[in-house]
PDB file of C-alpha atoms in Angstrom:
ATOM      1  CA  MET A   9     260.688  56.092  41.966  1.00 41.00           C
ATOM      2  CA  ALA A  10     261.240  55.534  45.633  1.00 42.00           C
ATOM      3  CA  TYR A  11     263.606  53.616  47.834  1.00 40.00           C
ATOM      4  CA  ASN A  12     264.599  53.315  51.174  1.00 43.00           C
ATOM      5  CA  GLN A  13     268.453  53.944  52.332  1.00 43.00           C
ATOM      6  CA  TYR A  14     269.904  52.170  55.216  1.00 41.00           C
ATOM      7  CA  ASN A  15     273.134  53.033  57.135  1.00 43.00           C
ATOM      8  CA  GLN A  16     276.445  51.705  56.010  1.00 43.00           C
ATOM      9  CA  GLY A  17     276.332  47.882  55.679  1.00 44.00           C
ATOM     10  CA  GLY A  18     272.826  47.537  54.482  1.00 47.00           C
ATOM     11  CA  ARG A  19     271.277  47.001  58.242  1.00 48.00           C
ATOM     12  CA  PRO A  20     269.440  49.037  60.415  1.00 47.00           C
ATOM     13  CA  PRO A  21     271.342  50.656  63.173  1.00 47.00           C
ATOM     14  CA  GLN A  22     271.849  49.117  66.425  1.00 47.00           C
ATOM     15  CA  GLY A  23     269.145  49.095  68.790  1.00 45.00           C
ATOM     16  CA  GLY A  24     266.553  47.903  66.405  1.00 45.00           C
ATOM     17  CA  ARG A  25     265.943  51.326  65.478  1.00 45.00           C
ATOM     18  CA  GLN A  26     266.368  52.534  61.564  1.00 42.00           C
ATOM     19  CA  SER A  27     266.682  55.861  60.246  1.00 42.00           C
ATOM     20  CA  GLN A  28     264.585  55.988  57.063  1.00 43.00           C
ATOM     21  CA  LEU A  29     264.281  58.654  54.326  1.00 41.00           C
ATOM     22  CA  GLN A  30     261.232  58.650  51.763  1.00 45.00           C
ATOM     23  CA  TYR A  31     261.901  60.323  48.459  1.00 42.00           C
ATOM     24  CA  ALA A  32     259.955  61.417  45.524  1.00 46.00           C
ATOM     25  CA  PRO A  33     261.307  62.810  42.604  1.00 48.00           C
ATOM     26  CA  GLN A  34     259.261  66.536  42.118  1.00 49.00           C
ATOM     27  CA  PRO A  35     259.734  68.786  38.636  1.00 49.00           C
ATOM     28  CA  GLN A  36     262.362  71.239  38.943  1.00 48.00           C
ATOM     29  CA  TYR A  37     261.333  74.933  39.756  1.00 46.00           C
ATOM     30  CA  GLY A  38     264.656  77.547  39.595  1.00 46.00           C
ATOM     31  CA  GLY A  39     266.980  74.764  40.180  1.00 45.00           C
ATOM     32  CA  ARG A  40     265.150  73.370  43.032  1.00 47.00           C
ATOM     33  CA  ALA A  41     262.447  71.164  43.728  1.00 45.00           C
ATOM     34  CA  GLN A  42     259.113  72.629  43.485  1.00 46.00           C
ATOM     35  CA  PRO A  43     257.710  73.373  46.504  1.00 47.00           C
ATOM     36  CA  GLN A  44     254.519  70.825  47.331  1.00 46.00           C
ATOM     37  CA  GLY A  45     251.476  72.192  46.072  1.00 43.00           C
ATOM     38  CA  TYR A  46     252.863  74.889  43.912  1.00 43.00           C
ATOM     39  CA  GLY A  47     251.801  72.872  40.543  1.00 43.00           C
ATOM     40  CA  GLY A  48     248.225  72.918  42.107  1.00 43.00           C
ATOM     41  CA  SER A  49     248.074  76.611  42.640  1.00 43.00           C
ATOM     42  CA  ALA A  50     249.227  77.427  39.527  1.00 44.00           C
ATOM     43  CA  GLN A  51     246.395  75.664  37.861  1.00 48.00           C
ATOM     44  CA  LYS A  52     243.923  77.007  39.736  1.00 50.00           C
ATOM     45  CA  SER A  53     245.094  80.805  38.831  1.00 54.00           C
ATOM     46  CA  GLY A  54     245.178  80.029  35.010  1.00 61.00           C
ATOM     47  CA  THR A  55     241.481  78.606  35.260  1.00 69.00           C
ATOM     48  CA  SER A  56     240.276  81.772  36.973  1.00 71.00           C
ATOM     49  CA  SER A  57     241.842  83.988  34.387  1.00 78.00           C
ATOM     50  CA  VAL A  58     240.104  82.443  31.662  1.00 80.00           C
ATOM     51  CA  PHE A  59     236.756  82.850  33.468  1.00 78.00           C
ATOM     52  CA  TRP A  60     237.248  86.656  33.669  1.00 81.00           C
ATOM     53  CA  ILE A  61     238.262  87.252  30.348  1.00 84.00           C
ATOM     54  CA  ILE A  62     234.918  85.129  28.913  1.00 85.00           C
ATOM     55  CA  LEU A  63     233.026  87.318  31.329  1.00 82.00           C
ATOM     56  CA  CYS A  64     234.528  90.601  29.935  1.00 84.00           C
ATOM     57  CA  ILE A  65     233.738  89.360  26.245  1.00 88.00           C
ATOM     58  CA  VAL A  66     230.139  88.637  27.531  1.00 85.00           C
ATOM     59  CA  VAL A  67     229.540  91.967  29.204  1.00 84.00           C
ATOM     60  CA  VAL A  68     230.964  94.132  26.098  1.00 83.00           C
ATOM     61  CA  VAL A  69     228.788  91.933  23.810  1.00 83.00           C
ATOM     62  CA  MET A  70     225.743  92.394  25.979  1.00 84.00           C
ATOM     63  CA  LEU A  71     226.272  96.476  26.402  1.00 83.00           C
ATOM     64  CA  GLY A  72     226.879  96.557  22.588  1.00 77.00           C
ATOM     65  CA  VAL A  73     223.631  94.626  21.896  1.00 78.00           C
ATOM     66  CA  GLY A  74     221.887  96.925  24.300  1.00 76.00           C
ATOM     67  CA  LEU A  75     223.434 100.020  22.710  1.00 80.00           C
ATOM     68  CA  LEU A  76     222.005  98.571  19.170  1.00 76.00           C
ATOM     69  CA  VAL A  77     218.378  97.792  20.277  1.00 72.00           C
ATOM     70  CA  GLY A  78     218.070 101.407  21.958  1.00 70.00           C
ATOM     71  CA  PHE A  79     219.401 103.008  18.829  1.00 68.00           C
ATOM     72  CA  PHE A  80     216.812 101.078  16.716  1.00 65.00           C
ATOM     73  CA  LEU A  81     213.742 101.599  19.229  1.00 63.00           C
ATOM     74  CA  GLY A  82     214.488 105.177  19.474  1.00 57.00           C
ATOM     75  CA  ARG A  83     214.173 105.509  15.544  1.00 56.00           C
ATOM     76  CA  ALA A  84     211.279 103.560  15.567  1.00 52.00           C
ATOM     77  CA  ILE A  85     209.562 105.430  17.847  1.00 51.00           C
ATOM     78  CA  GLY A  86     210.755 108.543  16.223  1.00 48.00           C
ATOM     79  CA  ASN A  87     209.380 107.722  13.244  1.00 46.00           C
ATOM     80  CA  SER A  88     206.123 106.726  14.610  1.00 42.00           C
ATOM     81  CA  THR A  89     205.215 109.439  16.740  1.00 41.00           C
ATOM     82  CA  GLY A  90     207.497 112.280  15.014  1.00 44.00           C
ATOM     83  CA  SER A  91     209.476 114.952  16.742  1.00 45.00           C
ATOM     84  CA  GLY A  92     206.470 117.394  17.288  1.00 44.00           C
ATOM     85  CA  ALA A  93     207.306 117.245  21.098  1.00 58.00           C
ATOM     86  CA  ASN A  94     210.853 119.082  20.161  1.00 71.00           C
ATOM     87  CA  LEU A  95     209.113 122.014  18.381  1.00 88.00           C
ATOM     88  CA  ALA A  96     209.053 125.066  20.901  1.00 91.00           C
ATOM     89  CA  VAL A  97     205.427 126.243  21.999  1.00 93.00           C
ATOM     90  CA  PRO A  98     205.297 129.823  20.558  1.00 93.00           C
ATOM     91  CA  ASN A  99     205.539 132.706  23.161  1.00 93.00           C
ATOM     92  CA  ILE A 100     202.759 135.104  22.371  1.00 93.00           C
ATOM     93  CA  SER A 101     202.477 138.748  23.070  1.00 91.00           C
ATOM     94  CA  LEU A 102     199.260 141.477  22.243  1.00 86.00           C
ATOM     95  CA  SER A 103     200.020 144.886  21.473  1.00 82.00           C
ATOM     96  CA  GLY A 104     196.657 146.885  20.768  1.00 77.00           C
ATOM     97  CA  ASP A 105     195.169 144.810  17.788  1.00 81.00           C
ATOM     98  CA  ILE A 106     198.344 142.898  16.761  1.00 87.00           C
ATOM     99  CA  LEU A 107     198.888 139.273  18.036  1.00 92.00           C
ATOM    100  CA  SER A 108     202.396 138.237  17.641  1.00 90.00           C
ATOM    101  CA  TRP A 109     205.132 135.374  18.245  1.00 93.00           C
ATOM    102  CA  ASP A 110     208.351 134.594  18.209  1.00 91.00           C
ATOM    103  CA  GLU A 111     209.676 132.390  15.290  1.00 92.00           C
ATOM    104  CA  ILE A 112     209.979 128.542  15.816  1.00 92.00           C
ATOM    105  CA  PRO A 113     212.779 126.644  14.211  1.00 91.00           C
ATOM    106  CA  ASN A 114     211.579 123.922  11.693  1.00 90.00           C
ATOM    107  CA  ALA A 115     207.981 125.284  11.851  1.00 92.00           C
ATOM    108  CA  THR A 116     206.136 125.313   8.486  1.00 91.00           C
ATOM    109  CA  GLY A 117     203.469 127.467   9.679  1.00 93.00           C
ATOM    110  CA  TYR A 118     201.119 128.260  12.738  1.00 94.00           C
ATOM    111  CA  LYS A 119     197.744 127.918  13.728  1.00 93.00           C
ATOM    112  CA  ILE A 120     195.635 130.316  16.007  1.00 94.00           C
ATOM    113  CA  LYS A 121     192.752 129.597  18.217  1.00 93.00           C
ATOM    114  CA  LYS A 122     190.076 131.715  19.165  1.00 92.00           C
ATOM    115  CA  ASP A 123     188.152 131.484  22.359  1.00 91.00           C
ATOM    116  CA  GLY A 124     189.025 127.632  22.583  1.00 90.00           C
ATOM    117  CA  SER A 125     188.529 127.010  18.619  1.00 91.00           C
ATOM    118  CA  PRO A 126     190.909 126.843  15.813  1.00 89.00           C
ATOM    119  CA  PHE A 127     189.933 129.627  13.270  1.00 84.00           C
ATOM    120  CA  GLU A 128     192.964 130.535  11.295  1.00 88.00           C
ATOM    121  CA  THR A 129     195.855 128.827   9.672  1.00 87.00           C
ATOM    122  CA  LEU A 130     199.361 130.852   8.725  1.00 86.00           C
ATOM    123  CA  LYS A 131     201.377 128.462   6.034  1.00 83.00           C
ATOM    124  CA  SER A 132     204.326 130.441   6.373  1.00 84.00           C
ATOM    125  CA  ALA A 133     207.049 129.906   8.760  1.00 83.00           C
ATOM    126  CA  THR A 134     208.161 133.695   8.910  1.00 86.00           C
ATOM    127  CA  GLU A 135     204.596 134.840   9.331  1.00 88.00           C
ATOM    128  CA  THR A 136     204.665 135.691  13.216  1.00 90.00           C
ATOM    129  CA  SER A 137     202.112 138.060  13.281  1.00 89.00           C
ATOM    130  CA  TYR A 138     198.288 138.709  12.950  1.00 90.00           C
ATOM    131  CA  ASP A 139     196.113 141.852  12.972  1.00 87.00           C
ATOM    132  CA  LEU A 140     192.919 141.382  14.966  1.00 87.00           C
ATOM    133  CA  SER A 141     191.221 144.024  13.634  1.00 80.00           C
ATOM    134  CA  LYS A 142     190.574 142.870  10.197  1.00 82.00           C
ATOM    135  CA  LEU A 143     188.389 140.339  12.012  1.00 83.00           C
ATOM    136  CA  ASN A 144     185.489 143.051  12.613  1.00 79.00           C
ATOM    137  CA  LEU A 145     184.616 141.406  16.057  1.00 84.00           C
ATOM    138  CA  PRO A 146     181.747 143.051  18.018  1.00 84.00           C
ATOM    139  CA  GLU A 147     182.948 144.822  21.102  1.00 77.00           C
ATOM    140  CA  GLY A 148     183.512 142.354  23.839  1.00 83.00           C
ATOM    141  CA  THR A 149     186.485 140.345  25.103  1.00 86.00           C
ATOM    142  CA  TYR A 150     188.110 137.382  23.386  1.00 91.00           C
ATOM    143  CA  ARG A 151     191.045 134.975  23.936  1.00 92.00           C
ATOM    144  CA  PHE A 152     193.913 133.884  21.576  1.00 95.00           C
ATOM    145  CA  ALA A 153     196.496 131.434  21.634  1.00 95.00           C
ATOM    146  CA  VAL A 154     199.169 129.911  19.025  1.00 95.00           C
ATOM    147  CA  ALA A 155     200.506 126.438  18.130  1.00 93.00           C
ATOM    148  CA  SER A 156     203.553 125.948  15.777  1.00 92.00           C
ATOM    149  CA  MET A 157     202.946 123.723  12.815  1.00 92.00           C
ATOM    150  CA  GLY A 158     205.400 120.396  11.740  1.00 90.00           C
ATOM    151  CA  ASN A 159     205.157 119.021   8.435  1.00 87.00           C
ATOM    152  CA  GLY A 160     202.716 116.377   9.253  1.00 82.00           C
ATOM    153  CA  ASP A 161     204.910 113.264   8.979  1.00 82.00           C
ATOM    154  CA  SER A 162     208.020 113.283  10.895  1.00 85.00           C
ATOM    155  CA  ILE A 163     207.703 116.636  13.028  1.00 88.00           C
ATOM    156  CA  ALA A 164     204.410 116.924  14.777  1.00 90.00           C
ATOM    157  CA  ASP A 165     202.674 120.411  16.108  1.00 90.00           C
ATOM    158  CA  SER A 166     203.309 121.684  19.121  1.00 90.00           C
ATOM    159  CA  LEU A 167     200.951 122.483  22.075  1.00 92.00           C
ATOM    160  CA  TYR A 168     199.116 125.929  21.966  1.00 94.00           C
ATOM    161  CA  SER A 169     200.674 128.566  23.922  1.00 93.00           C
ATOM    162  CA  LYS A 170     198.926 130.176  26.929  1.00 93.00           C
ATOM    163  CA  GLU A 171     196.311 132.349  25.976  1.00 92.00           C
ATOM    164  CA  VAL A 172     196.141 136.104  25.894  1.00 92.00           C
ATOM    165  CA  THR A 173     193.021 138.497  26.365  1.00 89.00           C
ATOM    166  CA  TYR A 174     192.050 140.708  23.732  1.00 88.00           C
ATOM    167  CA  GLU A 175     189.254 143.476  24.460  1.00 81.00           C
ATOM    168  CA  LYS A 176     187.455 144.734  21.530  1.00 79.00           C
ATOM    169  CA  ARG A 177     186.379 148.395  21.920  1.00 69.00           C
ATOM    170  CA  ASP A 178     184.938 151.240  19.601  1.00 62.00           C
ATOM    171  CA  GLU A 179     187.498 153.339  17.781  1.00 55.00           C
ATOM    172  CA  GLY A 180     187.979 156.175  20.399  1.00 52.00           C
ATOM    173  CA  THR A 181     186.857 154.049  23.575  1.00 55.00           C
ATOM    174  CA  HIS A 182     189.495 154.489  26.179  1.00 64.00           C
ATOM    175  CA  GLU A 183     190.661 152.184  28.586  1.00 69.00           C
ATOM    176  CA  ASN A 184     188.225 152.734  31.169  1.00 82.00           C
ATOM    177  CA  GLN A 185     185.215 153.576  29.342  1.00 86.00           C
ATOM    178  CA  LEU A 186     182.069 151.724  29.598  1.00 88.00           C
ATOM    179  CA  THR A 187     181.322 149.715  26.690  1.00 88.00           C
ATOM    180  CA  LYS A 188     178.139 150.953  24.815  1.00 90.00           C
ATOM    181  CA  PRO A 189     174.713 149.459  25.047  1.00 92.00           C
ATOM    182  CA  THR A 190     173.320 146.962  22.379  1.00 92.00           C
ATOM    183  CA  ASN A 191     170.500 145.102  21.238  1.00 92.00           C
ATOM    184  CA  LEU A 192     168.297 147.700  21.499  1.00 92.00           C
ATOM    185  CA  SER A 193     164.627 146.530  20.789  1.00 92.00           C
ATOM    186  CA  VAL A 194     161.037 147.471  21.752  1.00 91.00           C
ATOM    187  CA  SER A 195     158.444 144.936  23.235  1.00 89.00           C
ATOM    188  CA  ASP A 196     154.745 144.687  22.254  1.00 83.00           C
ATOM    189  CA  ASN A 197     153.591 146.657  25.782  1.00 82.00           C
ATOM    190  CA  LYS A 198     155.864 149.651  24.222  1.00 88.00           C
ATOM    191  CA  VAL A 199     158.999 148.951  26.606  1.00 91.00           C
ATOM    192  CA  LEU A 200     162.417 149.691  25.442  1.00 94.00           C
ATOM    193  CA  GLY A 201     165.116 147.497  26.557  1.00 94.00           C
ATOM    194  CA  TRP A 202     168.600 146.941  26.141  1.00 94.00           C
ATOM    195  CA  ASN A 203     171.678 144.908  27.277  1.00 92.00           C
ATOM    196  CA  ALA A 204     173.091 145.997  30.413  1.00 91.00           C
ATOM    197  CA  VAL A 205     176.468 147.079  30.949  1.00 91.00           C
ATOM    198  CA  ASN A 206     179.006 146.321  33.493  1.00 89.00           C
ATOM    199  CA  ASN A 207     179.790 148.998  36.192  1.00 89.00           C
ATOM    200  CA  ALA A 208     177.025 151.063  34.558  1.00 91.00           C
ATOM    201  CA  ASP A 209     174.494 153.029  37.370  1.00 91.00           C
ATOM    202  CA  SER A 210     172.288 154.498  34.801  1.00 93.00           C
ATOM    203  CA  TYR A 211     171.477 155.097  31.409  1.00 95.00           C
ATOM    204  CA  ASN A 212     170.748 158.268  29.299  1.00 94.00           C
ATOM    205  CA  ILE A 213     168.143 157.950  26.453  1.00 93.00           C
ATOM    206  CA  GLN A 214     167.571 160.363  23.638  1.00 91.00           C
ATOM    207  CA  ILE A 215     164.490 160.043  21.584  1.00 91.00           C
ATOM    208  CA  SER A 216     164.304 162.182  18.424  1.00 87.00           C
ATOM    209  CA  GLY A 217     161.920 165.062  19.118  1.00 82.00           C
ATOM    210  CA  GLN A 218     161.623 164.416  22.696  1.00 85.00           C
ATOM    211  CA  SER A 219     163.269 165.200  26.278  1.00 85.00           C
ATOM    212  CA  ASP A 220     166.014 163.421  26.891  1.00 88.00           C
ATOM    213  CA  LYS A 221     165.331 160.582  29.389  1.00 91.00           C
ATOM    214  CA  THR A 222     167.174 158.635  32.307  1.00 92.00           C
ATOM    215  CA  SER A 223     166.710 154.960  33.685  1.00 92.00           C
ATOM    216  CA  ASN A 224     168.308 152.980  36.349  1.00 93.00           C
ATOM    217  CA  THR A 225     167.784 150.030  34.571  1.00 92.00           C
ATOM    218  CA  ALA A 226     168.105 148.626  31.063  1.00 93.00           C
ATOM    219  CA  SER A 227     164.661 149.343  30.235  1.00 93.00           C
ATOM    220  CA  LEU A 228     162.247 152.577  29.612  1.00 93.00           C
ATOM    221  CA  ASP A 229     158.425 152.813  29.035  1.00 92.00           C
ATOM    222  CA  ILE A 230     157.801 154.591  25.704  1.00 90.00           C
ATOM    223  CA  SER A 231     153.985 154.237  25.575  1.00 85.00           C
ATOM    224  CA  TYR A 232     153.608 158.004  25.721  1.00 86.00           C
ATOM    225  CA  LEU A 233     154.942 158.371  22.283  1.00 87.00           C
ATOM    226  CA  PRO A 234     152.461 159.610  19.543  1.00 86.00           C
ATOM    227  CA  ALA A 235     151.107 157.110  17.565  1.00 82.00           C
ATOM    228  CA  GLU A 236     152.324 156.112  13.971  1.00 81.00           C
ATOM    229  CA  GLN A 237     155.529 158.194  13.909  1.00 87.00           C
ATOM    230  CA  ASP A 238     159.065 157.475  13.679  1.00 89.00           C
ATOM    231  CA  PHE A 239     161.736 158.019  16.185  1.00 90.00           C
ATOM    232  CA  VAL A 240     165.406 157.214  16.269  1.00 91.00           C
ATOM    233  CA  ILE A 241     166.745 156.342  19.357  1.00 93.00           C
ATOM    234  CA  LYS A 242     170.290 156.219  21.191  1.00 93.00           C
ATOM    235  CA  ILE A 243     171.628 154.991  24.617  1.00 94.00           C
ATOM    236  CA  GLN A 244     174.435 155.689  26.704  1.00 92.00           C
ATOM    237  CA  ALA A 245     175.897 153.966  29.849  1.00 92.00           C
ATOM    238  CA  VAL A 246     176.616 155.971  32.794  1.00 93.00           C
ATOM    239  CA  PRO A 247     179.423 154.802  35.295  1.00 90.00           C
ATOM    240  CA  ASN A 248     178.757 153.931  38.899  1.00 86.00           C
ATOM    241  CA  ASP A 249     182.534 154.806  39.643  1.00 83.00           C
ATOM    242  CA  SER A 250     184.633 157.747  38.988  1.00 82.00           C
ATOM    243  CA  LYS A 251     187.304 155.770  37.849  1.00 84.00           C
ATOM    244  CA  TYR A 252     185.284 154.645  34.692  1.00 87.00           C
ATOM    245  CA  GLN A 253     183.994 156.834  31.727  1.00 88.00           C
ATOM    246  CA  ALA A 254     180.830 156.909  30.011  1.00 89.00           C
ATOM    247  CA  SER A 255     180.321 154.825  27.391  1.00 88.00           C
ATOM    248  CA  ASN A 256     179.825 156.142  23.401  1.00 88.00           C
ATOM    249  CA  TRP A 257     176.337 156.395  22.361  1.00 89.00           C
ATOM    250  CA  SER A 258     174.597 153.302  21.073  1.00 90.00           C
ATOM    251  CA  ASP A 259     174.258 152.675  17.381  1.00 90.00           C
ATOM    252  CA  PRO A 260     170.783 154.539  16.493  1.00 89.00           C
ATOM    253  CA  TYR A 261     167.643 152.586  16.719  1.00 93.00           C
ATOM    254  CA  ASN A 262     164.916 153.371  14.448  1.00 93.00           C
ATOM    255  CA  TYR A 263     161.409 152.951  15.873  1.00 91.00           C
ATOM    256  CA  THR A 264     158.159 153.402  14.207  1.00 89.00           C
ATOM    257  CA  THR A 265     155.054 153.690  16.646  1.00 85.00           C
ATOM    258  CA  LYS A 266     151.914 151.702  16.045  1.00 79.00           C
ATOM    259  CA  GLN A 267     148.364 152.811  15.736  1.00 69.00           C
ATOM    260  CA  GLY A 268     146.969 152.974  19.472  1.00 63.00           C
ATOM    261  CA  ALA A 269     143.624 152.701  20.572  1.00 67.00           C
ATOM    262  CA  LEU A 270     142.143 156.298  20.716  1.00 71.00           C
ATOM    263  CA  SER A 271     140.320 157.677  24.049  1.00 77.00           C
ATOM    264  CA  ALA A 272     136.705 157.663  24.252  1.00 84.00           C
ATOM    265  CA  PRO A 273     135.164 161.237  24.031  1.00 88.00           C
ATOM    266  CA  VAL A 274     133.593 162.956  26.957  1.00 90.00           C
ATOM    267  CA  ILE A 275     130.072 163.994  25.660  1.00 87.00           C
ATOM    268  CA  THR A 276     128.013 166.971  26.721  1.00 88.00           C
ATOM    269  CA  LEU A 277     124.084 166.694  26.268  1.00 85.00           C
ATOM    270  CA  SER A 278     121.886 169.756  25.626  1.00 83.00           C
ATOM    271  CA  THR A 279     118.493 170.268  24.730  1.00 79.00           C
ATOM    272  CA  THR A 280     118.913 170.192  20.920  1.00 84.00           C
ATOM    273  CA  GLN A 281     122.379 168.603  20.462  1.00 86.00           C
ATOM    274  CA  VAL A 282     125.186 166.310  22.020  1.00 87.00           C
ATOM    275  CA  SER A 283     129.063 167.345  21.593  1.00 90.00           C
ATOM    276  CA  TRP A 284     132.264 166.130  23.039  1.00 88.00           C
ATOM    277  CA  ASN A 285     135.880 166.725  23.402  1.00 91.00           C
ATOM    278  CA  ALA A 286     138.215 166.697  20.171  1.00 90.00           C
ATOM    279  CA  ILE A 287     140.256 163.581  20.303  1.00 84.00           C
ATOM    280  CA  PRO A 288     144.039 163.578  19.164  1.00 81.00           C
ATOM    281  CA  ASN A 289     144.557 161.665  16.348  1.00 76.00           C
ATOM    282  CA  ALA A 290     140.930 161.007  15.562  1.00 83.00           C
ATOM    283  CA  THR A 291     139.721 161.444  11.795  1.00 86.00           C
ATOM    284  CA  GLY A 292     135.820 161.465  12.647  1.00 90.00           C
ATOM    285  CA  TYR A 293     133.455 160.280  14.985  1.00 90.00           C
ATOM    286  CA  VAL A 294     130.475 158.067  15.236  1.00 91.00           C
ATOM    287  CA  VAL A 295     127.218 158.790  16.967  1.00 88.00           C
ATOM    288  CA  SER A 296     124.690 156.227  18.049  1.00 89.00           C
ATOM    289  CA  ILE A 297     121.401 156.664  18.676  1.00 84.00           C
ATOM    290  CA  ASP A 298     119.546 153.994  19.786  1.00 86.00           C
ATOM    291  CA  GLY A 299     121.630 151.660  17.913  1.00 85.00           C
ATOM    292  CA  SER A 300     121.598 153.667  14.902  1.00 86.00           C
ATOM    293  CA  GLU A 301     124.870 154.811  13.809  1.00 88.00           C
ATOM    294  CA  LYS A 302     125.772 158.301  11.868  1.00 87.00           C
ATOM    295  CA  THR A 303     129.099 159.605  11.051  1.00 89.00           C
ATOM    296  CA  THR A 304     130.377 163.090  11.490  1.00 91.00           C
ATOM    297  CA  THR A 305     133.712 164.893  11.566  1.00 90.00           C
ATOM    298  CA  ALA A 306     132.265 167.619  13.829  1.00 92.00           C
ATOM    299  CA  THR A 307     132.569 167.622  17.524  1.00 90.00           C
ATOM    300  CA  ASN A 308     128.981 167.651  17.793  1.00 91.00           C
ATOM    301  CA  TYR A 309     125.466 166.390  16.711  1.00 90.00           C
ATOM    302  CA  ASP A 310     122.005 167.782  16.062  1.00 87.00           C
ATOM    303  CA  LEU A 311     119.178 166.240  17.854  1.00 84.00           C
ATOM    304  CA  SER A 312     116.396 168.674  17.159  1.00 84.00           C
ATOM    305  CA  ASN A 313     114.668 165.990  14.811  1.00 85.00           C
ATOM    306  CA  LEU A 314     114.206 163.329  17.473  1.00 82.00           C
ATOM    307  CA  ALA A 315     110.394 163.111  18.695  1.00 84.00           C
ATOM    308  CA  ASP A 316     109.316 165.032  21.924  1.00 83.00           C
ATOM    309  CA  GLY A 317     108.323 162.902  25.200  1.00 81.00           C
ATOM    310  CA  LYS A 318     110.626 159.813  24.320  1.00 86.00           C
ATOM    311  CA  THR A 319     113.949 158.553  25.759  1.00 85.00           C
ATOM    312  CA  TYR A 320     117.270 158.060  23.674  1.00 83.00           C
ATOM    313  CA  GLN A 321     120.334 156.479  24.495  1.00 86.00           C
ATOM    314  CA  ILE A 322     122.979 158.160  22.805  1.00 86.00           C
ATOM    315  CA  LYS A 323     126.795 157.047  22.454  1.00 89.00           C
ATOM    316  CA  VAL A 324     129.683 158.639  20.504  1.00 88.00           C
ATOM    317  CA  LYS A 325     133.155 157.045  19.637  1.00 86.00           C
TER     318      LYS A 325
END
């Protein structure tokens, strides 16, 4: 409700000018009229509070959903791939012929790899060593690695460990001793050969019944050996540096010489006979006179029965 209030008498003041008061009732605030515009500000503040409350609720809900999604996704990934990555890689060491490693929690066993290829599986979680001597490996250098094994379901196998190097030597071989020669053989042209040895400068050769020989290469001509006899041959590698020791002798190699071609007799002719030198390993001789052959075990042949005044061609083998 609004009204105009005039001065006493109901007329405007003198001089034609009037005093006017315009009044509009307002809600009371603390016993006084509420300041202009306060009600509008209160309404705006209340709307903002509701907005922030709703926003906080939305954020909390989203965080909760995110946590649940992450939890179930993690379980799904774990079930599909297993937790094998959590199995520790064994820390391996080598002492003499014994390969050993530390025990890995949750492992069901261990698998061993030799020279890059798996070759042995130990199905015991507490078996943490392996005796390499029982492999009966030939002399040489080998590489070994070990991996821990999971259960094949929720726990996968670990990666293989770093490799360790195992050098197999014959019993009694010293650390700086050369390896013994191997793969002895004799070719058709009677040349003895063997595998060359690292850091070897020369080789000693023992042949039963013969004087020892030395060769600067991994071969030796043995054509000088008597035919059709049995021999036992052994070879030793000699180092090229004083920091190394000579090898053990090779394993014995049995060799039988073959029958070789006998040398031709050197003949001597006289008036009544033909004679010749004795040939080693010969069991007899054949005398050819103008193509007619006669055999004898002697080293001469009588020609007195040949006709006089005729020329003859005589050969002996």
